């Protein structure tokens, strides 16, 4: 089995918040597109995934669950740190 991860990034400028930046990408397993999460930088609701998270998401798509210290691998969105968890 071969897993290919292709990352991309996006940036967004806001007068209120300043610049934000997001990561995303695609994951192919044996040449088949499994995960397609293009980077979308935005003030709120931005989705950002590093290559580790992309890999974990892809593994889950094929039925492999990844645990860290007994808990599900936590896929974070780094803009939560910037804007807080409130929605
Ligand atoms: Zn903003």
PDB file of C-alpha atoms and ligand atoms in Angstrom:
ATOM      1  CA  UNK A   1       0.000   0.000   0.000  1.00  0.00           C
ATOM      2  CA  UNK A   2       1.193   3.477  -0.820  1.00  0.00           C
ATOM      3  CA  UNK A   3      -0.155   6.675   0.704  1.00  0.00           C
ATOM      4  CA  UNK A   4       0.528  10.014  -0.977  1.00  0.00           C
ATOM      5  CA  UNK A   5      -0.209  13.276   0.808  1.00  0.00           C
ATOM      6  CA  UNK A   6      -0.233  16.533  -1.123  1.00  0.00           C
ATOM      7  CA  UNK A   7      -0.509  19.627   1.011  1.00  0.00           C
ATOM      8  CA  UNK A   8      -1.600  23.126   0.130  1.00  0.00           C
ATOM      9  CA  UNK A   9      -2.107  26.326   2.045  1.00  0.00           C
ATOM     10  CA  UNK A  10      -4.270  29.400   1.916  1.00  0.00           C
ATOM     11  CA  UNK A  11      -4.076  32.819   3.516  1.00  0.00           C
ATOM     12  CA  UNK A  12      -6.734  35.387   4.328  1.00  0.00           C
ATOM     13  CA  UNK A  13      -6.416  39.012   5.363  1.00  0.00           C
ATOM     14  CA  UNK A  14      -8.996  40.686   7.578  1.00  0.00           C
ATOM     15  CA  UNK A  15      -8.999  44.272   8.850  1.00  0.00           C
ATOM     16  CA  UNK A  16     -10.249  43.104  12.245  1.00  0.00           C
ATOM     17  CA  UNK A  17      -8.351  39.901  12.795  1.00  0.00           C
ATOM     18  CA  UNK A  18      -5.273  40.391  10.675  1.00  0.00           C
ATOM     19  CA  UNK A  19      -3.854  37.647   8.570  1.00  0.00           C
ATOM     20  CA  UNK A  20      -4.853  34.052   8.971  1.00  0.00           C
ATOM     21  CA  UNK A  21      -3.412  31.006   7.341  1.00  0.00           C
ATOM     22  CA  UNK A  22      -4.673  27.504   6.797  1.00  0.00           C
ATOM     23  CA  UNK A  23      -3.285  24.206   5.693  1.00  0.00           C
ATOM     24  CA  UNK A  24      -5.070  21.472   3.846  1.00  0.00           C
ATOM     25  CA  UNK A  25      -4.448  18.875   1.247  1.00  0.00           C
ATOM     26  CA  UNK A  26      -5.331  15.673  -0.474  1.00  0.00           C
ATOM     27  CA  UNK A  27      -4.549  12.097   0.424  1.00  0.00           C
ATOM     28  CA  UNK A  28      -4.314   9.336  -2.133  1.00  0.00           C
ATOM     29  CA  UNK A  29      -4.097   5.689  -1.190  1.00  0.00           C
ATOM     30  CA  UNK A  30      -2.735   3.514  -3.966  1.00  0.00           C
ATOM     31  CA  UNK A  31      -3.568   6.319  -6.365  1.00  0.00           C
ATOM     32  CA  UNK A  32      -7.190   6.685  -5.237  1.00  0.00           C
ATOM     33  CA  UNK A  33      -8.331  10.020  -3.823  1.00  0.00           C
ATOM     34  CA  UNK A  34      -9.480   9.392  -0.251  1.00  0.00           C
ATOM     35  CA  UNK A  35      -9.387  12.806   1.407  1.00  0.00           C
ATOM     36  CA  UNK A  36      -9.863  16.157  -0.297  1.00  0.00           C
ATOM     37  CA  UNK A  37      -9.630  19.048   2.141  1.00  0.00           C
ATOM     38  CA  UNK A  38      -8.332  22.126   0.383  1.00  0.00           C
ATOM     39  CA  UNK A  39      -7.004  24.812   2.675  1.00  0.00           C
ATOM     40  CA  UNK A  40      -9.505  27.588   3.283  1.00  0.00           C
ATOM     41  CA  UNK A  41      -8.312  30.456   5.444  1.00  0.00           C
ATOM     42  CA  UNK A  42     -11.130  32.483   6.983  1.00  0.00           C
ATOM     43  CA  UNK A  43     -11.832  34.478  10.145  1.00  0.00           C
ATOM     44  CA  UNK A  44     -14.351  31.990  11.462  1.00  0.00           C
ATOM     45  CA  UNK A  45     -14.884  28.382  10.599  1.00  0.00           C
ATOM     46  CA  UNK A  46     -11.545  28.013   8.903  1.00  0.00           C
ATOM     47  CA  UNK A  47     -10.427  24.479   8.418  1.00  0.00           C
ATOM     48  CA  UNK A  48      -6.768  23.711   8.719  1.00  0.00           C
ATOM     49  CA  UNK A  49      -5.223  20.295   8.675  1.00  0.00           C
ATOM     50  CA  UNK A  50      -1.565  19.396   8.782  1.00  0.00           C
ATOM     51  CA  UNK A  51      -0.221  16.307   7.115  1.00  0.00           C
ATOM     52  CA  UNK A  52      -0.522  14.236  10.278  1.00  0.00           C
ATOM     53  CA  UNK A  53      -4.206  15.062  10.553  1.00  0.00           C
ATOM     54  CA  UNK A  54      -4.748  14.419   6.857  1.00  0.00           C
ATOM     55  CA  UNK A  55      -3.159  11.022   7.284  1.00  0.00           C
ATOM     56  CA  UNK A  56      -5.305  10.158  10.303  1.00  0.00           C
ATOM     57  CA  UNK A  57      -8.456  11.306   8.481  1.00  0.00           C
ATOM     58  CA  UNK A  58      -7.495   9.174   5.484  1.00  0.00           C
ATOM     59  CA  UNK A  59      -6.857   6.129   7.655  1.00  0.00           C
ATOM     60  CA  UNK A  60     -10.267   6.525   9.260  1.00  0.00           C
ATOM     61  CA  UNK A  61     -11.819   6.644   5.793  1.00  0.00           C
ATOM     62  CA  UNK A  62     -10.414   3.190   5.118  1.00  0.00           C
ATOM     63  CA  UNK A  63     -11.475   1.872   8.506  1.00  0.00           C
ATOM     64  CA  UNK A  64      -8.323   2.387  10.548  1.00  0.00           C
ATOM     65  CA  UNK A  65      -8.867   4.224  13.817  1.00  0.00           C
ATOM     66  CA  UNK A  66      -5.888   5.958  15.402  1.00  0.00           C
ATOM     67  CA  UNK A  67      -5.727   6.405  19.150  1.00  0.00           C
ATOM     68  CA  UNK A  68      -3.326   8.527  21.185  1.00  0.00           C
ATOM     69  CA  UNK A  69      -2.993   7.501  24.831  1.00  0.00           C
ATOM     70  CA  UNK A  70      -6.290   5.673  24.531  1.00  0.00           C
ATOM     71  CA  UNK A  71      -8.259   8.569  23.069  1.00  0.00           C
ATOM     72  CA  UNK A  72      -9.241   9.190  19.486  1.00  0.00           C
ATOM     73  CA  UNK A  73      -6.600  11.202  17.671  1.00  0.00           C
ATOM     74  CA  UNK A  74      -7.850  14.746  17.986  1.00  0.00           C
ATOM     75  CA  UNK A  75      -8.018  16.567  14.676  1.00  0.00           C
ATOM     76  CA  UNK A  76      -7.805  20.210  15.566  1.00  0.00           C
ATOM     77  CA  UNK A  77      -8.449  23.391  13.693  1.00  0.00           C
ATOM     78  CA  UNK A  78      -5.762  25.862  14.651  1.00  0.00           C
ATOM     79  CA  UNK A  79      -8.002  28.881  14.164  1.00  0.00           C
ATOM     80  CA  UNK A  80      -9.892  27.757  17.258  1.00  0.00           C
ATOM     81  CA  UNK A  81      -6.933  28.942  19.288  1.00  0.00           C
ATOM     82  CA  UNK A  82      -7.132  32.310  17.697  1.00  0.00           C
ATOM     83  CA  UNK A  83     -10.881  32.950  17.851  1.00  0.00           C
ATOM     84  CA  UNK A  84     -11.786  30.727  20.801  1.00  0.00           C
ATOM     85  CA  UNK A  85     -14.118  27.764  20.847  1.00  0.00           C
ATOM     86  CA  UNK A  86     -17.373  29.734  20.935  1.00  0.00           C
ATOM     87  CA  UNK A  87     -19.472  29.634  17.797  1.00  0.00           C
TER      88      UNK A  87
HETATM   89 ZN1  LIG B   1     -11.726  38.605  10.865  1.00  0.00          ZN
END
